[in-house]
mmCIF file with all atom_site columns, C-alpha atoms in Angstrom:
data_model
loop_
_atom_site.group_PDB
_atom_site.id
_atom_site.type_symbol
_atom_site.label_atom_id
_atom_site.label_alt_id
_atom_site.label_comp_id
_atom_site.label_asym_id
_atom_site.label_entity_id
_atom_site.label_seq_id
_atom_site.pdbx_PDB_ins_code
_atom_site.Cartn_x
_atom_site.Cartn_y
_atom_site.Cartn_z
_atom_site.occupancy
_atom_site.B_iso_or_equiv
_atom_site.pdbx_formal_charge
_atom_site.auth_seq_id
_atom_site.auth_comp_id
_atom_site.auth_asym_id
_atom_site.auth_atom_id
_atom_site.pdbx_PDB_model_num
ATOM 1   C CA . MET A 1 1   ? -1.547  14.918  -2.866  1.00 38.00 ? 1   MET A CA 1
ATOM 2   C CA . THR A 1 2   ? -2.020  15.604  -6.557  1.00 37.00 ? 2   THR A CA 1
ATOM 3   C CA . SER A 1 3   ? 0.184   17.444  -9.009  1.00 35.00 ? 3   SER A CA 1
ATOM 4   C CA . THR A 1 4   ? 0.015   18.219  -12.691 1.00 32.00 ? 4   THR A CA 1
ATOM 5   C CA . VAL A 1 5   ? 0.791   15.170  -14.803 1.00 35.00 ? 5   VAL A CA 1
ATOM 6   C CA . PRO A 1 6   ? 2.281   15.573  -18.303 1.00 35.00 ? 6   PRO A CA 1
ATOM 7   C CA . ALA A 1 7   ? 0.579   14.047  -21.342 1.00 36.00 ? 7   ALA A CA 1
ATOM 8   C CA . LEU A 1 8   ? 1.009   10.319  -21.764 1.00 37.00 ? 8   LEU A CA 1
ATOM 9   C CA . GLY A 1 9   ? 3.192   10.647  -24.835 1.00 35.00 ? 9   GLY A CA 1
ATOM 10  C CA . THR A 1 10  ? 5.827   12.600  -22.904 1.00 34.00 ? 10  THR A CA 1
ATOM 11  C CA . ARG A 1 11  ? 6.092   10.269  -19.969 1.00 41.00 ? 11  ARG A CA 1
ATOM 12  C CA . THR A 1 12  ? 7.739   7.110   -21.246 1.00 41.00 ? 12  THR A CA 1
ATOM 13  C CA . ALA A 1 13  ? 11.449  7.698   -20.827 1.00 41.00 ? 13  ALA A CA 1
ATOM 14  C CA . GLU A 1 14  ? 14.008  6.115   -23.139 1.00 45.00 ? 14  GLU A CA 1
ATOM 15  C CA . GLY A 1 15  ? 11.313  4.345   -25.139 1.00 45.00 ? 15  GLY A CA 1
ATOM 16  C CA . SER A 1 16  ? 10.207  2.190   -22.197 1.00 56.00 ? 16  SER A CA 1
ATOM 17  C CA . ALA A 1 17  ? 6.717   0.722   -22.300 1.00 91.00 ? 17  ALA A CA 1
ATOM 18  C CA . LEU A 1 18  ? 6.418   1.417   -18.578 1.00 96.00 ? 18  LEU A CA 1
ATOM 19  C CA . GLN A 1 19  ? 3.802   4.157   -18.191 1.00 97.00 ? 19  GLN A CA 1
ATOM 20  C CA . ALA A 1 20  ? 3.457   4.431   -14.414 1.00 98.00 ? 20  ALA A CA 1
ATOM 21  C CA . VAL A 1 21  ? 4.485   2.904   -11.095 1.00 98.00 ? 21  VAL A CA 1
ATOM 22  C CA . LEU A 1 22  ? 1.826   2.420   -8.428  1.00 98.00 ? 22  LEU A CA 1
ATOM 23  C CA . LEU A 1 23  ? 3.033   1.735   -4.902  1.00 98.00 ? 23  LEU A CA 1
ATOM 24  C CA . ASP A 1 24  ? 1.341   0.414   -1.796  1.00 97.00 ? 24  ASP A CA 1
ATOM 25  C CA . MET A 1 25  ? 2.258   2.116   1.478   1.00 95.00 ? 25  MET A CA 1
ATOM 26  C CA . ASP A 1 26  ? 2.071   0.038   4.688   1.00 91.00 ? 26  ASP A CA 1
ATOM 27  C CA . GLY A 1 27  ? 4.601   -2.778  4.656   1.00 91.00 ? 27  GLY A CA 1
ATOM 28  C CA . THR A 1 28  ? 5.797   -1.821  1.172   1.00 96.00 ? 28  THR A CA 1
ATOM 29  C CA . LEU A 1 29  ? 7.353   1.630   1.556   1.00 97.00 ? 29  LEU A CA 1
ATOM 30  C CA . VAL A 1 30  ? 7.057   2.070   5.319   1.00 93.00 ? 30  VAL A CA 1
ATOM 31  C CA . ASP A 1 31  ? 7.587   -0.633  7.935   1.00 88.00 ? 31  ASP A CA 1
ATOM 32  C CA . THR A 1 32  ? 4.175   -0.189  9.566   1.00 82.00 ? 32  THR A CA 1
ATOM 33  C CA . GLU A 1 33  ? 2.250   -3.444  9.186   1.00 73.00 ? 33  GLU A CA 1
ATOM 34  C CA . GLY A 1 34  ? 3.415   -4.371  12.680  1.00 79.00 ? 34  GLY A CA 1
ATOM 35  C CA . PHE A 1 35  ? 2.285   -0.958  13.946  1.00 82.00 ? 35  PHE A CA 1
ATOM 36  C CA . TRP A 1 36  ? -1.321  -1.664  12.931  1.00 81.00 ? 36  TRP A CA 1
ATOM 37  C CA . TRP A 1 37  ? -1.317  -5.010  14.718  1.00 85.00 ? 37  TRP A CA 1
ATOM 38  C CA . ASP A 1 38  ? 0.226   -3.521  17.863  1.00 88.00 ? 38  ASP A CA 1
ATOM 39  C CA . VAL A 1 39  ? -2.460  -0.831  17.932  1.00 88.00 ? 39  VAL A CA 1
ATOM 40  C CA . GLU A 1 40  ? -5.208  -3.421  17.419  1.00 89.00 ? 40  GLU A CA 1
ATOM 41  C CA . VAL A 1 41  ? -3.823  -5.535  20.256  1.00 92.00 ? 41  VAL A CA 1
ATOM 42  C CA . GLU A 1 42  ? -3.650  -2.528  22.596  1.00 92.00 ? 42  GLU A CA 1
ATOM 43  C CA . ILE A 1 43  ? -7.154  -1.292  21.828  1.00 92.00 ? 43  ILE A CA 1
ATOM 44  C CA . PHE A 1 44  ? -8.797  -4.684  22.185  1.00 93.00 ? 44  PHE A CA 1
ATOM 45  C CA . ALA A 1 45  ? -6.909  -5.240  25.439  1.00 93.00 ? 45  ALA A CA 1
ATOM 46  C CA . ARG A 1 46  ? -8.511  -2.061  26.764  1.00 93.00 ? 46  ARG A CA 1
ATOM 47  C CA . LEU A 1 47  ? -11.846 -3.474  25.656  1.00 93.00 ? 47  LEU A CA 1
ATOM 48  C CA . GLY A 1 48  ? -11.143 -6.658  27.627  1.00 93.00 ? 48  GLY A CA 1
ATOM 49  C CA . HIS A 1 49  ? -10.174 -8.943  24.761  1.00 94.00 ? 49  HIS A CA 1
ATOM 50  C CA . THR A 1 50  ? -6.952  -10.717 23.822  1.00 93.00 ? 50  THR A CA 1
ATOM 51  C CA . LEU A 1 51  ? -6.207  -11.053 20.128  1.00 92.00 ? 51  LEU A CA 1
ATOM 52  C CA . ASP A 1 52  ? -4.890  -14.378 18.853  1.00 91.00 ? 52  ASP A CA 1
ATOM 53  C CA . ASP A 1 53  ? -1.632  -13.877 16.970  1.00 88.00 ? 53  ASP A CA 1
ATOM 54  C CA . SER A 1 54  ? -2.900  -16.133 14.183  1.00 87.00 ? 54  SER A CA 1
ATOM 55  C CA . TRP A 1 55  ? -5.480  -13.473 13.317  1.00 87.00 ? 55  TRP A CA 1
ATOM 56  C CA . ARG A 1 56  ? -2.689  -11.154 12.238  1.00 82.00 ? 56  ARG A CA 1
ATOM 57  C CA . HIS A 1 57  ? -2.461  -12.912 8.867   1.00 77.00 ? 57  HIS A CA 1
ATOM 58  C CA . VAL A 1 58  ? -6.192  -12.430 8.351   1.00 77.00 ? 58  VAL A CA 1
ATOM 59  C CA . VAL A 1 59  ? -6.232  -8.664  8.907   1.00 74.00 ? 59  VAL A CA 1
ATOM 60  C CA . VAL A 1 60  ? -2.937  -7.719  7.254   1.00 72.00 ? 60  VAL A CA 1
ATOM 61  C CA . GLY A 1 61  ? -3.155  -5.638  4.101   1.00 65.00 ? 61  GLY A CA 1
ATOM 62  C CA . GLY A 1 62  ? -6.902  -5.230  4.107   1.00 68.00 ? 62  GLY A CA 1
ATOM 63  C CA . PRO A 1 63  ? -9.155  -2.185  4.455   1.00 75.00 ? 63  PRO A CA 1
ATOM 64  C CA . MET A 1 64  ? -10.102 -1.169  7.960   1.00 78.00 ? 64  MET A CA 1
ATOM 65  C CA . THR A 1 65  ? -13.730 -2.144  7.406   1.00 80.00 ? 65  THR A CA 1
ATOM 66  C CA . ARG A 1 66  ? -12.616 -5.721  6.758   1.00 80.00 ? 66  ARG A CA 1
ATOM 67  C CA . SER A 1 67  ? -9.859  -6.041  9.363   1.00 82.00 ? 67  SER A CA 1
ATOM 68  C CA . ALA A 1 68  ? -11.703 -4.239  12.143  1.00 86.00 ? 68  ALA A CA 1
ATOM 69  C CA . GLY A 1 69  ? -14.944 -5.989  11.215  1.00 88.00 ? 69  GLY A CA 1
ATOM 70  C CA . PHE A 1 70  ? -13.246 -9.372  11.475  1.00 89.00 ? 70  PHE A CA 1
ATOM 71  C CA . LEU A 1 71  ? -11.793 -8.566  14.893  1.00 91.00 ? 71  LEU A CA 1
ATOM 72  C CA . LEU A 1 72  ? -15.176 -7.374  16.135  1.00 90.00 ? 72  LEU A CA 1
ATOM 73  C CA . GLU A 1 73  ? -16.786 -10.573 14.932  1.00 91.00 ? 73  GLU A CA 1
ATOM 74  C CA . VAL A 1 74  ? -14.277 -12.955 16.507  1.00 91.00 ? 74  VAL A CA 1
ATOM 75  C CA . THR A 1 75  ? -14.010 -11.098 19.825  1.00 93.00 ? 75  THR A CA 1
ATOM 76  C CA . GLY A 1 76  ? -17.577 -9.888  20.243  1.00 92.00 ? 76  GLY A CA 1
ATOM 77  C CA . ALA A 1 77  ? -16.225 -6.575  21.589  1.00 92.00 ? 77  ALA A CA 1
ATOM 78  C CA . ASP A 1 78  ? -18.904 -4.101  22.628  1.00 91.00 ? 78  ASP A CA 1
ATOM 79  C CA . ILE A 1 79  ? -18.016 -1.276  20.249  1.00 94.00 ? 79  ILE A CA 1
ATOM 80  C CA . THR A 1 80  ? -19.265 -0.191  16.846  1.00 93.00 ? 80  THR A CA 1
ATOM 81  C CA . LEU A 1 81  ? -17.161 -0.410  13.712  1.00 91.00 ? 81  LEU A CA 1
ATOM 82  C CA . ALA A 1 82  ? -17.212 3.388   13.360  1.00 92.00 ? 82  ALA A CA 1
ATOM 83  C CA . GLU A 1 83  ? -16.032 3.883   16.952  1.00 93.00 ? 83  GLU A CA 1
ATOM 84  C CA . LEU A 1 84  ? -13.317 1.260   16.559  1.00 92.00 ? 84  LEU A CA 1
ATOM 85  C CA . SER A 1 85  ? -12.091 2.821   13.308  1.00 89.00 ? 85  SER A CA 1
ATOM 86  C CA . VAL A 1 86  ? -11.569 6.156   15.062  1.00 90.00 ? 86  VAL A CA 1
ATOM 87  C CA . LEU A 1 87  ? -9.603  4.491   17.859  1.00 92.00 ? 87  LEU A CA 1
ATOM 88  C CA . LEU A 1 88  ? -7.443  2.553   15.397  1.00 89.00 ? 88  LEU A CA 1
ATOM 89  C CA . ASN A 1 89  ? -6.619  5.610   13.294  1.00 85.00 ? 89  ASN A CA 1
ATOM 90  C CA . ASP A 1 90  ? -5.896  7.694   16.398  1.00 90.00 ? 90  ASP A CA 1
ATOM 91  C CA . GLY A 1 91  ? -3.627  5.017   17.823  1.00 88.00 ? 91  GLY A CA 1
ATOM 92  C CA . PHE A 1 92  ? -1.780  4.475   14.559  1.00 83.00 ? 92  PHE A CA 1
ATOM 93  C CA . GLU A 1 93  ? -1.306  8.202   13.955  1.00 84.00 ? 93  GLU A CA 1
ATOM 94  C CA . LYS A 1 94  ? 0.137   8.586   17.458  1.00 85.00 ? 94  LYS A CA 1
ATOM 95  C CA . ARG A 1 95  ? 2.503   5.660   16.883  1.00 82.00 ? 95  ARG A CA 1
ATOM 96  C CA . ILE A 1 96  ? 3.881   6.940   13.562  1.00 80.00 ? 96  ILE A CA 1
ATOM 97  C CA . GLY A 1 97  ? 4.391   10.313  15.196  1.00 76.00 ? 97  GLY A CA 1
ATOM 98  C CA . HIS A 1 98  ? 7.151   8.711   17.272  1.00 69.00 ? 98  HIS A CA 1
ATOM 99  C CA . ALA A 1 99  ? 8.819   6.705   14.496  1.00 75.00 ? 99  ALA A CA 1
ATOM 100 C CA . LEU A 1 100 ? 8.163   5.878   10.866  1.00 87.00 ? 100 LEU A CA 1
ATOM 101 C CA . PRO A 1 101 ? 10.878  3.574   9.497   1.00 91.00 ? 101 PRO A CA 1
ATOM 102 C CA . LEU A 1 102 ? 11.158  3.140   5.743   1.00 94.00 ? 102 LEU A CA 1
ATOM 103 C CA . MET A 1 103 ? 11.512  -0.289  4.202   1.00 95.00 ? 103 MET A CA 1
ATOM 104 C CA . PRO A 1 104 ? 15.023  -1.047  2.891   1.00 96.00 ? 104 PRO A CA 1
ATOM 105 C CA . GLY A 1 105 ? 15.412  0.343   -0.620  1.00 97.00 ? 105 GLY A CA 1
ATOM 106 C CA . ALA A 1 106 ? 12.286  2.533   -0.470  1.00 97.00 ? 106 ALA A CA 1
ATOM 107 C CA . ALA A 1 107 ? 14.022  5.922   -0.386  1.00 96.00 ? 107 ALA A CA 1
ATOM 108 C CA . ARG A 1 108 ? 16.391  4.955   -3.196  1.00 98.00 ? 108 ARG A CA 1
ATOM 109 C CA . LEU A 1 109 ? 13.572  3.646   -5.416  1.00 98.00 ? 109 LEU A CA 1
ATOM 110 C CA . LEU A 1 110 ? 11.407  6.738   -4.926  1.00 98.00 ? 110 LEU A CA 1
ATOM 111 C CA . ALA A 1 111 ? 14.340  9.018   -5.669  1.00 97.00 ? 111 ALA A CA 1
ATOM 112 C CA . GLU A 1 112 ? 15.135  7.118   -8.874  1.00 98.00 ? 112 GLU A CA 1
ATOM 113 C CA . LEU A 1 113 ? 11.553  7.231   -10.123 1.00 98.00 ? 113 LEU A CA 1
ATOM 114 C CA . HIS A 1 114 ? 11.398  10.950  -9.374  1.00 97.00 ? 114 HIS A CA 1
ATOM 115 C CA . GLU A 1 115 ? 14.734  11.623  -11.076 1.00 97.00 ? 115 GLU A CA 1
ATOM 116 C CA . HIS A 1 116 ? 13.519  9.929   -14.275 1.00 97.00 ? 116 HIS A CA 1
ATOM 117 C CA . ALA A 1 117 ? 10.075  11.599  -14.143 1.00 97.00 ? 117 ALA A CA 1
ATOM 118 C CA . ILE A 1 118 ? 8.217   8.289   -13.982 1.00 97.00 ? 118 ILE A CA 1
ATOM 119 C CA . PRO A 1 119 ? 4.556   8.936   -13.095 1.00 98.00 ? 119 PRO A CA 1
ATOM 120 C CA . THR A 1 120 ? 4.112   7.506   -9.634  1.00 98.00 ? 120 THR A CA 1
ATOM 121 C CA . ALA A 1 121 ? 1.099   7.040   -7.362  1.00 98.00 ? 121 ALA A CA 1
ATOM 122 C CA . LEU A 1 122 ? 0.711   5.977   -3.756  1.00 98.00 ? 122 LEU A CA 1
ATOM 123 C CA . VAL A 1 123 ? -2.238  3.570   -3.513  1.00 98.00 ? 123 VAL A CA 1
ATOM 124 C CA . SER A 1 124 ? -3.219  2.518   0.001   1.00 95.00 ? 124 SER A CA 1
ATOM 125 C CA . ALA A 1 125 ? -6.139  1.023   1.902   1.00 91.00 ? 125 ALA A CA 1
ATOM 126 C CA . SER A 1 126 ? -5.287  3.399   4.753   1.00 90.00 ? 126 SER A CA 1
ATOM 127 C CA . HIS A 1 127 ? -7.443  6.466   5.274   1.00 89.00 ? 127 HIS A CA 1
ATOM 128 C CA . ARG A 1 128 ? -6.533  9.899   3.879   1.00 94.00 ? 128 ARG A CA 1
ATOM 129 C CA . ARG A 1 129 ? -5.569  11.281  7.297   1.00 88.00 ? 129 ARG A CA 1
ATOM 130 C CA . ILE A 1 130 ? -2.953  8.532   7.653   1.00 88.00 ? 130 ILE A CA 1
ATOM 131 C CA . ILE A 1 131 ? -1.632  8.808   4.098   1.00 93.00 ? 131 ILE A CA 1
ATOM 132 C CA . ASP A 1 132 ? -1.096  12.545  4.451   1.00 94.00 ? 132 ASP A CA 1
ATOM 133 C CA . ARG A 1 133 ? 0.953   12.012  7.608   1.00 91.00 ? 133 ARG A CA 1
ATOM 134 C CA . VAL A 1 134 ? 3.094   9.352   5.950   1.00 93.00 ? 134 VAL A CA 1
ATOM 135 C CA . LEU A 1 135 ? 3.608   11.516  2.851   1.00 95.00 ? 135 LEU A CA 1
ATOM 136 C CA . THR A 1 136 ? 5.436   14.084  4.960   1.00 91.00 ? 136 THR A CA 1
ATOM 137 C CA . VAL A 1 137 ? 8.083   11.413  5.581   1.00 89.00 ? 137 VAL A CA 1
ATOM 138 C CA . LEU A 1 138 ? 8.118   9.790   2.135   1.00 94.00 ? 138 LEU A CA 1
ATOM 139 C CA . GLY A 1 139 ? 8.216   13.187  0.428   1.00 95.00 ? 139 GLY A CA 1
ATOM 140 C CA . PRO A 1 140 ? 5.088   14.351  -1.430  1.00 96.00 ? 140 PRO A CA 1
ATOM 141 C CA . GLN A 1 141 ? 7.276   15.377  -4.359  1.00 97.00 ? 141 GLN A CA 1
ATOM 142 C CA . HIS A 1 142 ? 7.810   11.698  -5.116  1.00 98.00 ? 142 HIS A CA 1
ATOM 143 C CA . PHE A 1 143 ? 4.158   11.145  -6.029  1.00 98.00 ? 143 PHE A CA 1
ATOM 144 C CA . ASP A 1 144 ? 1.965   12.591  -8.758  1.00 98.00 ? 144 ASP A CA 1
ATOM 145 C CA . LEU A 1 145 ? -1.098  11.543  -6.775  1.00 97.00 ? 145 LEU A CA 1
ATOM 146 C CA . SER A 1 146 ? -2.305  9.308   -3.980  1.00 98.00 ? 146 SER A CA 1
ATOM 147 C CA . VAL A 1 147 ? -5.432  7.208   -3.513  1.00 98.00 ? 147 VAL A CA 1
ATOM 148 C CA . ALA A 1 148 ? -6.746  6.473   -0.006  1.00 96.00 ? 148 ALA A CA 1
ATOM 149 C CA . GLY A 1 149 ? -8.956  3.611   1.091   1.00 92.00 ? 149 GLY A CA 1
ATOM 150 C CA . ASP A 1 150 ? -11.721 5.942   2.256   1.00 92.00 ? 150 ASP A CA 1
ATOM 151 C CA . GLU A 1 151 ? -11.845 7.699   -1.120  1.00 94.00 ? 151 GLU A CA 1
ATOM 152 C CA . VAL A 1 152 ? -13.109 4.752   -3.169  1.00 95.00 ? 152 VAL A CA 1
ATOM 153 C CA . SER A 1 153 ? -16.369 2.840   -2.799  1.00 93.00 ? 153 SER A CA 1
ATOM 154 C CA . ARG A 1 154 ? -14.462 -0.463  -2.953  1.00 93.00 ? 154 ARG A CA 1
ATOM 155 C CA . THR A 1 155 ? -10.870 -0.676  -1.827  1.00 91.00 ? 155 THR A CA 1
ATOM 156 C CA . LYS A 1 156 ? -8.413  -3.587  -1.955  1.00 93.00 ? 156 LYS A CA 1
ATOM 157 C CA . PRO A 1 157 ? -8.806  -6.490  -2.793  1.00 93.00 ? 157 PRO A CA 1
ATOM 158 C CA . PHE A 1 158 ? -11.040 -4.911  -5.442  1.00 95.00 ? 158 PHE A CA 1
ATOM 159 C CA . PRO A 1 159 ? -9.234  -3.337  -8.426  1.00 97.00 ? 159 PRO A CA 1
ATOM 160 C CA . ASP A 1 160 ? -10.883 0.073   -8.015  1.00 97.00 ? 160 ASP A CA 1
ATOM 161 C CA . PRO A 1 161 ? -7.976  1.923   -6.307  1.00 97.00 ? 161 PRO A CA 1
ATOM 162 C CA . TYR A 1 162 ? -5.467  0.842   -8.954  1.00 98.00 ? 162 TYR A CA 1
ATOM 163 C CA . LEU A 1 163 ? -7.851  1.489   -11.831 1.00 98.00 ? 163 LEU A CA 1
ATOM 164 C CA . LEU A 1 164 ? -8.489  4.974   -10.435 1.00 98.00 ? 164 LEU A CA 1
ATOM 165 C CA . ALA A 1 165 ? -4.781  5.734   -10.049 1.00 98.00 ? 165 ALA A CA 1
ATOM 166 C CA . ALA A 1 166 ? -4.006  4.550   -13.581 1.00 98.00 ? 166 ALA A CA 1
ATOM 167 C CA . ALA A 1 167 ? -6.892  6.566   -15.024 1.00 98.00 ? 167 ALA A CA 1
ATOM 168 C CA . LYS A 1 168 ? -5.797  9.740   -13.221 1.00 98.00 ? 168 LYS A CA 1
ATOM 169 C CA . LEU A 1 169 ? -2.293  9.267   -14.589 1.00 98.00 ? 169 LEU A CA 1
ATOM 170 C CA . GLY A 1 170 ? -3.646  8.615   -18.078 1.00 97.00 ? 170 GLY A CA 1
ATOM 171 C CA . ALA A 1 171 ? -1.932  5.225   -18.088 1.00 97.00 ? 171 ALA A CA 1
ATOM 172 C CA . ASP A 1 172 ? -2.960  1.821   -19.375 1.00 97.00 ? 172 ASP A CA 1
ATOM 173 C CA . PRO A 1 173 ? -3.213  -0.475  -16.310 1.00 97.00 ? 173 PRO A CA 1
ATOM 174 C CA . ALA A 1 174 ? -1.428  -3.183  -18.303 1.00 95.00 ? 174 ALA A CA 1
ATOM 175 C CA . ARG A 1 175 ? 1.530   -0.792  -18.612 1.00 96.00 ? 175 ARG A CA 1
ATOM 176 C CA . CYS A 1 176 ? 1.611   -0.015  -14.889 1.00 98.00 ? 176 CYS A CA 1
ATOM 177 C CA . ALA A 1 177 ? 3.934   -1.750  -12.454 1.00 98.00 ? 177 ALA A CA 1
ATOM 178 C CA . VAL A 1 178 ? 2.477   -2.223  -8.991  1.00 98.00 ? 178 VAL A CA 1
ATOM 179 C CA . VAL A 1 179 ? 4.578   -2.886  -5.889  1.00 98.00 ? 179 VAL A CA 1
ATOM 180 C CA . GLU A 1 180 ? 2.673   -4.627  -3.065  1.00 97.00 ? 180 GLU A CA 1
ATOM 181 C CA . ASP A 1 181 ? 3.445   -6.579  0.103   1.00 94.00 ? 181 ASP A CA 1
ATOM 182 C CA . THR A 1 182 ? 0.240   -8.529  0.820   1.00 92.00 ? 182 THR A CA 1
ATOM 183 C CA . ALA A 1 183 ? -1.993  -11.015 -0.963  1.00 92.00 ? 183 ALA A CA 1
ATOM 184 C CA . THR A 1 184 ? -4.880  -8.555  -0.654  1.00 92.00 ? 184 THR A CA 1
ATOM 185 C CA . GLY A 1 185 ? -2.964  -5.832  -2.476  1.00 94.00 ? 185 GLY A CA 1
ATOM 186 C CA . VAL A 1 186 ? -1.642  -8.241  -5.073  1.00 96.00 ? 186 VAL A CA 1
ATOM 187 C CA . ALA A 1 187 ? -5.197  -9.420  -5.780  1.00 95.00 ? 187 ALA A CA 1
ATOM 188 C CA . ALA A 1 188 ? -6.331  -5.824  -6.305  1.00 96.00 ? 188 ALA A CA 1
ATOM 189 C CA . ALA A 1 189 ? -3.471  -5.003  -8.664  1.00 97.00 ? 189 ALA A CA 1
ATOM 190 C CA . GLU A 1 190 ? -3.862  -8.179  -10.691 1.00 97.00 ? 190 GLU A CA 1
ATOM 191 C CA . ALA A 1 191 ? -7.625  -7.671  -10.962 1.00 97.00 ? 191 ALA A CA 1
ATOM 192 C CA . ALA A 1 192 ? -6.832  -4.231  -12.401 1.00 98.00 ? 192 ALA A CA 1
ATOM 193 C CA . GLY A 1 193 ? -4.625  -5.866  -15.033 1.00 96.00 ? 193 GLY A CA 1
ATOM 194 C CA . CYS A 1 194 ? -1.323  -4.480  -13.749 1.00 97.00 ? 194 CYS A CA 1
ATOM 195 C CA . ARG A 1 195 ? 2.068   -6.168  -13.628 1.00 96.00 ? 195 ARG A CA 1
ATOM 196 C CA . VAL A 1 196 ? 2.894   -6.902  -9.995  1.00 97.00 ? 196 VAL A CA 1
ATOM 197 C CA . VAL A 1 197 ? 6.049   -6.979  -7.922  1.00 98.00 ? 197 VAL A CA 1
ATOM 198 C CA . ALA A 1 198 ? 5.325   -8.614  -4.570  1.00 97.00 ? 198 ALA A CA 1
ATOM 199 C CA . VAL A 1 199 ? 7.592   -7.901  -1.613  1.00 97.00 ? 199 VAL A CA 1
ATOM 200 C CA . PRO A 1 200 ? 6.004   -10.034 1.132   1.00 94.00 ? 200 PRO A CA 1
ATOM 201 C CA . SER A 1 201 ? 6.013   -8.423  4.588   1.00 87.00 ? 201 SER A CA 1
ATOM 202 C CA . ILE A 1 202 ? 3.983   -10.657 6.921   1.00 82.00 ? 202 ILE A CA 1
ATOM 203 C CA . ALA A 1 203 ? 2.676   -13.632 4.950   1.00 85.00 ? 203 ALA A CA 1
ATOM 204 C CA . PRO A 1 204 ? 4.371   -15.367 2.000   1.00 90.00 ? 204 PRO A CA 1
ATOM 205 C CA . ILE A 1 205 ? 3.248   -14.726 -1.577  1.00 93.00 ? 205 ILE A CA 1
ATOM 206 C CA . THR A 1 206 ? 3.922   -17.217 -4.357  1.00 92.00 ? 206 THR A CA 1
ATOM 207 C CA . PRO A 1 207 ? 5.078   -16.255 -7.870  1.00 91.00 ? 207 PRO A CA 1
ATOM 208 C CA . ALA A 1 208 ? 2.470   -16.468 -10.635 1.00 91.00 ? 208 ALA A CA 1
ATOM 209 C CA . GLU A 1 209 ? 1.816   -15.352 -14.192 1.00 89.00 ? 209 GLU A CA 1
ATOM 210 C CA . GLY A 1 210 ? 2.293   -11.585 -14.342 1.00 87.00 ? 210 GLY A CA 1
ATOM 211 C CA . ARG A 1 211 ? 3.652   -11.542 -10.783 1.00 94.00 ? 211 ARG A CA 1
ATOM 212 C CA . THR A 1 212 ? 7.271   -11.354 -9.655  1.00 96.00 ? 212 THR A CA 1
ATOM 213 C CA . VAL A 1 213 ? 8.192   -12.003 -6.030  1.00 97.00 ? 213 VAL A CA 1
ATOM 214 C CA . VAL A 1 214 ? 11.302  -10.443 -4.475  1.00 97.00 ? 214 VAL A CA 1
ATOM 215 C CA . THR A 1 215 ? 12.579  -10.414 -0.922  1.00 96.00 ? 215 THR A CA 1
ATOM 216 C CA . SER A 1 216 ? 13.280  -6.672  -0.647  1.00 96.00 ? 216 SER A CA 1
ATOM 217 C CA . LEU A 1 217 ? 12.832  -3.365  -2.460  1.00 97.00 ? 217 LEU A CA 1
ATOM 218 C CA . GLU A 1 218 ? 16.604  -3.342  -2.691  1.00 97.00 ? 218 GLU A CA 1
ATOM 219 C CA . GLU A 1 219 ? 16.120  -5.760  -5.598  1.00 97.00 ? 219 GLU A CA 1
ATOM 220 C CA . VAL A 1 220 ? 13.814  -3.319  -7.409  1.00 98.00 ? 220 VAL A CA 1
ATOM 221 C CA . ASP A 1 221 ? 14.959  -0.407  -9.544  1.00 97.00 ? 221 ASP A CA 1
ATOM 222 C CA . LEU A 1 222 ? 13.742  1.361   -12.676 1.00 97.00 ? 222 LEU A CA 1
ATOM 223 C CA . ALA A 1 223 ? 15.487  -1.067  -15.007 1.00 96.00 ? 223 ALA A CA 1
ATOM 224 C CA . PHE A 1 224 ? 13.826  -3.965  -13.167 1.00 97.00 ? 224 PHE A CA 1
ATOM 225 C CA . LEU A 1 225 ? 10.366  -2.386  -13.521 1.00 97.00 ? 225 LEU A CA 1
ATOM 226 C CA . ARG A 1 226 ? 10.887  -1.614  -17.191 1.00 95.00 ? 226 ARG A CA 1
ATOM 227 C CA . GLY A 1 227 ? 11.955  -5.200  -17.683 1.00 94.00 ? 227 GLY A CA 1
ATOM 228 C CA . LEU A 1 228 ? 8.524   -6.345  -16.513 1.00 92.00 ? 228 LEU A CA 1
ATOM 229 C CA . MET A 1 229 ? 6.967   -4.481  -19.431 1.00 90.00 ? 229 MET A CA 1
ATOM 230 C CA . THR A 1 230 ? 9.524   -5.842  -21.877 1.00 78.00 ? 230 THR A CA 1
ATOM 231 C CA . GLU A 1 231 ? 8.411   -9.365  -20.956 1.00 65.00 ? 231 GLU A CA 1
ATOM 232 C CA . MET A 1 232 ? 4.934   -8.500  -22.314 1.00 61.00 ? 232 MET A CA 1
ATOM 233 C CA . ARG A 1 233 ? 6.123   -7.833  -25.861 1.00 50.00 ? 233 ARG A CA 1
#
C-alpha cells in the first residue's frame, strides 16, 4: 500500500531529526511468529516429517526461501521449494483469517505515529499476499508504504528492503528508526545504516552500538524514537 508522501522538509515534526519509522511485521506488530512455525510443523507432518523444535530459532525472521530451504535440506522432504512456499503461504493465510493478535503496544504506537504525521513504512520478509491481508487489521492508513519480501531481489538479512523503504520515503537511512524482533531483521536494518530498536520475540538479541533492546513495544513511543536520533548529535 502506497500513499503520497510529503516533501522531506515538511516531515520532521517539532524539529526532530527523526525522518521516518520503518517497522517489521511478524513478531513485531502482529503476534504471528508462532503461526509460521505451527504451519511449518503441520505441513511437514503431512509430508511424513517431524520438525525438531530447535530448528525454530534457525527459521525465525528469515525470508521463506531461507527458512523453507533449510527445512527441506534437514528433512529431505520430497517437495520443491516453490511447491512448499505455496503451501506455507496458504496455511498461514488461513490461520490469520481466524485470528490475528497484535503485539502489546502496537496499536498505540501506530496511532501515535499517524497522529504526528511521521512517515512510516511496513518492511517485511513476508510475501505481498500476506502483507496485504495483515494490513487490513493493522490499518493501511498507518503506513505510507510497505515493502514485501517477494518485491526485492535480496530480502532480510540484506539491507535492500530498508534501503528501498527509506529511498521511497525520501529519508536518510541514518535518520530512520527501525523496529525489529529478530536477529535477521536487526542485521538488515543495521546494514542499511538505520538506528534499531529490537523487541525480541523468539530468540534473545543483545544490545550493541546503534541498537536499543526493549522487552515490549509498550516501552516505545514517539519521544523514545526521537531520542534515538538525538543520541547521534
